[in-house]
Amino acid sequence: LVVAAAYLIGSLSFAVIVSKYYGMADPRTYGSGNPGATNVLRSGRKKAAVLTLLGDALKGLFAVLLAKGLQGVLGLSDTAVGLTALAALIGHMWPLFFGFKGGKGVATALGVLLALSWPTALVCALVWLVMAFGFKVSSLAALVATVISVPAAWFFMPHGSWVAVTAAVRALPEQMPVAVSLRRAVVAVAAAAQRRARSVAVAARARADASPSARSVKNTSSRTRPSSAASRSRAATARRSASARAHRW
């Protein structure tokens, strides 16, 4: 019963709910089509993206904390608590209330891990932040954080069943295969590196053009242009004179 309740809580897609509240388009119809905070941010509404992130994380946190709070009353095992965490994440990825079309579950997984073991959640969050802001690729950051979650859970979590649940969370298929996601992430990283290299080259060229030596070279060349033009004019006049003399002879 608690596991079913966790699935229903996870089925609350805050990206869709917040978008409807603000009168925005359904996040499943634009951008990546993923109903998550990153795609909502593409709409330009930062407040909506923050609320989506908080809502998706808090629902995972609440579902697991509810199970842990009822553990003594209902006699729930540690495995049952772990299954509620898994059910909340499955509800987010395949929500009952929104046609089973959900998000990747990054924020919900963070909330679930925070309820199970806050040090594990902290490690995963730091890895995600470094990868997301360092490479500007959300999918790559999610992949790396998911891979790191298993060894971090093995080190920090007190129960083996919770570690197994964390491994199961890592094994859950997302909306596209992991290999495809990784390939797209690598391509995106390469494109970002090329853009950064181009921007560095443009900035270096702008600094070189703005340097005093470059300005002096430009001024010198501009001063020498009229003299060279005058020289060409005198040479043309001399050629015409020579041609006229030859014609007279």
Coordinates of C-alpha atoms in Angstrom, one line a residue:
L1 CA 0.0 0.0 0.0
V2 CA 2.8 2.4 0.9
V3 CA 4.6 1.5 -2.3
A4 CA 1.5 2.2 -4.4
A5 CA 1.1 5.6 -2.6
A6 CA 4.7 6.4 -3.4
Y7 CA 4.1 5.7 -7.1
L8 CA 1.0 8.0 -7.1
I9 CA 3.0 10.7 -5.4
G10 CA 5.8 10.3 -8.0
S11 CA 3.2 10.5 -10.8
L12 CA 2.6 14.2 -10.0
S13 CA 4.6 15.8 -12.8
F14 CA 5.4 19.3 -11.5
A15 CA 6.7 20.4 -14.9
V16 CA 3.2 20.0 -16.3
I17 CA 1.5 21.3 -13.2
V18 CA 3.6 24.5 -12.9
S19 CA 3.4 25.2 -16.6
K20 CA -0.4 25.0 -16.5
Y21 CA -0.5 27.3 -13.5
Y22 CA 1.6 29.9 -15.3
G23 CA -0.3 29.5 -18.5
M24 CA 2.7 28.1 -20.3
A25 CA 2.9 25.5 -23.0
D26 CA 3.1 21.8 -22.0
P27 CA 6.9 21.1 -21.6
R28 CA 6.3 17.8 -23.5
T29 CA 5.5 19.8 -26.7
Y30 CA 8.7 21.8 -27.0
G31 CA 12.5 21.6 -26.5
S32 CA 13.6 18.1 -25.7
G33 CA 10.0 17.0 -24.9
N34 CA 11.1 16.1 -21.4
P35 CA 8.8 17.3 -18.6
G36 CA 11.6 18.4 -16.3
A37 CA 13.2 21.5 -14.9
T38 CA 15.8 21.8 -17.6
N39 CA 13.2 21.8 -20.4
V40 CA 11.0 24.3 -18.5
L41 CA 14.0 26.6 -18.2
R42 CA 14.2 26.6 -22.0
S43 CA 10.9 28.6 -22.0
G44 CA 12.7 31.5 -20.3
R45 CA 10.6 31.3 -17.1
K46 CA 13.3 30.7 -14.4
K47 CA 10.8 30.8 -11.6
A48 CA 8.8 28.0 -13.2
A49 CA 11.9 26.0 -13.7
V50 CA 12.9 26.4 -10.0
L51 CA 9.5 25.4 -8.8
T52 CA 9.6 22.4 -11.0
L53 CA 13.0 21.4 -9.7
L54 CA 11.8 21.8 -6.1
G55 CA 8.5 20.0 -6.6
D56 CA 10.1 17.0 -8.3
A57 CA 12.8 16.7 -5.6
L58 CA 10.4 17.2 -2.7
K59 CA 7.9 14.6 -3.9
G60 CA 10.6 12.0 -3.8
L61 CA 11.8 13.1 -0.4
F62 CA 8.3 13.1 1.0
A63 CA 7.4 9.7 -0.3
V64 CA 10.4 8.1 1.3
L65 CA 10.1 10.0 4.5
L66 CA 6.5 9.0 4.7
A67 CA 7.5 5.3 4.5
K68 CA 10.2 5.8 7.1
G69 CA 7.8 7.5 9.4
L70 CA 5.3 4.7 9.1
Q71 CA 8.0 2.0 9.3
G72 CA 7.4 1.4 13.1
V73 CA 3.6 1.8 12.9
L74 CA 3.1 -0.6 10.0
G75 CA 6.1 -2.8 10.7
L76 CA 7.7 -2.0 7.3
S77 CA 11.1 -3.5 6.5
D78 CA 14.1 -1.6 5.2
T79 CA 13.5 -3.3 1.9
A80 CA 9.9 -1.9 1.8
V81 CA 11.3 1.6 2.4
G82 CA 13.7 1.1 -0.4
L83 CA 10.9 0.0 -2.7
T84 CA 8.9 3.1 -2.0
A85 CA 11.9 5.1 -3.2
L86 CA 12.0 3.1 -6.4
A87 CA 8.2 3.4 -6.8
A88 CA 8.4 7.2 -6.5
L89 CA 11.0 7.4 -9.2
I90 CA 9.0 5.1 -11.5
G91 CA 6.0 7.2 -10.9
H92 CA 7.9 10.3 -12.1
M93 CA 9.2 8.5 -15.2
W94 CA 5.9 6.9 -16.1
P95 CA 3.2 9.0 -14.4
L96 CA -0.3 7.6 -14.2
F97 CA -1.9 11.0 -14.4
F98 CA 0.0 12.2 -17.5
G99 CA -0.3 9.4 -20.0
F100 CA 2.8 7.6 -18.7
K101 CA 5.1 10.2 -20.3
G102 CA 7.4 11.5 -17.7
G103 CA 10.8 12.9 -17.2
K104 CA 14.3 11.5 -16.6
G105 CA 13.9 11.7 -12.8
V106 CA 17.1 13.5 -11.9
A107 CA 15.5 15.8 -9.3
T108 CA 13.2 13.0 -8.0
A109 CA 16.2 10.7 -7.7
L110 CA 18.0 13.4 -5.7
G111 CA 15.1 13.8 -3.3
V112 CA 14.9 10.0 -2.9
L113 CA 18.6 9.8 -2.2
L114 CA 18.3 12.7 0.2
A115 CA 15.7 10.8 2.3
L116 CA 17.7 7.5 2.2
S117 CA 21.1 8.9 2.8
W118 CA 21.9 12.6 2.6
P119 CA 25.7 12.2 2.1
T120 CA 25.0 10.1 -1.0
A121 CA 22.6 12.8 -2.3
L122 CA 25.2 15.4 -1.6
V123 CA 27.9 13.6 -3.6
C124 CA 25.6 13.1 -6.5
A125 CA 24.4 16.7 -6.5
L126 CA 28.0 18.0 -6.4
V127 CA 29.0 15.7 -9.3
W128 CA 25.9 16.8 -11.3
L129 CA 26.6 20.5 -10.7
V130 CA 30.2 20.3 -11.7
M131 CA 29.4 18.4 -14.9
A132 CA 26.3 20.5 -15.8
F133 CA 28.0 23.9 -15.3
G134 CA 31.4 22.7 -16.6
F135 CA 30.3 21.1 -19.8
K136 CA 26.8 22.7 -20.2
V137 CA 25.3 19.3 -21.0
S138 CA 22.5 18.2 -18.7
S139 CA 22.3 14.7 -20.0
L140 CA 26.0 14.0 -19.5
A141 CA 25.7 15.4 -16.0
A142 CA 22.8 13.1 -15.2
L143 CA 24.6 10.1 -16.6
V144 CA 27.8 10.7 -14.5
A145 CA 25.8 11.4 -11.4
T146 CA 23.8 8.2 -11.8
V147 CA 27.0 6.2 -12.2
I148 CA 28.6 7.8 -9.1
S149 CA 25.4 7.1 -7.0
V150 CA 26.1 3.3 -6.7
P151 CA 29.6 3.5 -5.1
A152 CA 28.5 6.4 -3.0
A153 CA 25.5 4.5 -1.8
W154 CA 27.6 1.4 -1.0
F155 CA 29.9 3.6 1.1
F156 CA 27.3 5.7 2.9
M157 CA 24.0 3.8 3.1
P158 CA 23.3 1.7 6.2
H159 CA 21.3 -1.0 4.6
G160 CA 22.2 -3.3 1.7
S161 CA 18.7 -3.2 0.3
W162 CA 18.9 0.5 -0.1
V163 CA 22.2 0.1 -2.0
A164 CA 20.4 -2.4 -4.2
V165 CA 17.6 0.0 -4.8
T166 CA 20.1 2.7 -5.8
A167 CA 21.6 0.2 -8.3
A168 CA 18.1 -0.5 -9.6
V169 CA 17.5 3.2 -10.1
R170 CA 20.7 3.4 -12.2
A171 CA 19.4 0.4 -14.3
L172 CA 16.1 2.1 -15.0
P173 CA 15.8 2.9 -18.7
E174 CA 15.3 6.6 -19.5
Q175 CA 13.3 7.9 -22.4
M176 CA 16.2 7.0 -24.7
P177 CA 18.8 4.3 -24.4
V178 CA 21.9 5.1 -22.4
A179 CA 24.2 4.5 -25.3
V180 CA 22.2 7.0 -27.4
S181 CA 22.2 9.5 -24.6
L182 CA 25.9 9.1 -24.1
R183 CA 26.6 9.5 -27.8
R184 CA 24.6 12.6 -27.9
A185 CA 26.3 13.9 -24.8
V186 CA 29.7 13.4 -26.3
V187 CA 28.7 15.1 -29.5
A188 CA 27.3 18.0 -27.5
V189 CA 30.5 18.3 -25.4
A190 CA 32.5 18.3 -28.7
A191 CA 30.3 21.1 -30.1
A192 CA 30.6 23.1 -26.8
A193 CA 34.4 22.8 -27.0
Q194 CA 34.4 24.0 -30.6
R195 CA 32.2 27.0 -29.7
R196 CA 34.5 27.8 -26.7
A197 CA 37.6 27.6 -29.0
R198 CA 35.9 29.9 -31.5
S199 CA 34.9 32.4 -28.8
V200 CA 38.5 32.4 -27.4
A201 CA 39.9 33.0 -30.9
V202 CA 37.5 35.8 -31.5
A203 CA 38.4 37.4 -28.2
A204 CA 42.1 37.1 -28.9
R205 CA 41.7 38.7 -32.3
A206 CA 39.7 41.5 -30.7
R207 CA 42.4 42.1 -28.1
A208 CA 45.1 42.1 -30.8
D209 CA 43.1 44.6 -32.9
A210 CA 42.7 46.8 -29.8
S211 CA 46.4 46.8 -28.8
P212 CA 48.5 50.0 -29.3
S213 CA 50.9 48.2 -31.7
A214 CA 48.0 47.1 -34.0
R215 CA 46.6 50.7 -34.0
S216 CA 50.0 52.1 -34.9
V217 CA 50.3 49.6 -37.7
K218 CA 46.9 50.6 -39.0
N219 CA 47.7 54.3 -38.7
T220 CA 51.0 53.8 -40.6
S221 CA 49.4 51.9 -43.3
S222 CA 46.7 54.5 -43.7
R223 CA 49.4 57.2 -43.9
T224 CA 51.4 55.3 -46.5
R225 CA 48.4 54.7 -48.8
P226 CA 48.2 58.2 -50.2
S227 CA 51.9 58.3 -51.0
S228 CA 51.7 55.0 -52.8
A229 CA 48.7 56.3 -54.8
A230 CA 50.6 59.4 -55.7
S231 CA 53.6 57.3 -56.8
R232 CA 51.3 55.3 -59.1
S233 CA 49.9 58.5 -60.5
R234 CA 53.3 59.9 -61.3
A235 CA 54.4 56.6 -62.9
A236 CA 51.3 56.6 -65.1
T237 CA 52.0 60.3 -66.2
A238 CA 55.6 59.4 -67.0
R239 CA 54.4 56.4 -69.1
R240 CA 52.0 58.6 -71.0
S241 CA 54.7 61.2 -71.7
A242 CA 57.1 58.6 -72.9
S243 CA 54.4 57.2 -75.2
A244 CA 53.6 60.7 -76.6
R245 CA 57.3 61.3 -77.4
A246 CA 57.6 57.9 -79.1
H247 CA 54.6 58.7 -81.1
R248 CA 56.0 62.0 -82.3
W249 CA 59.3 60.3 -83.3

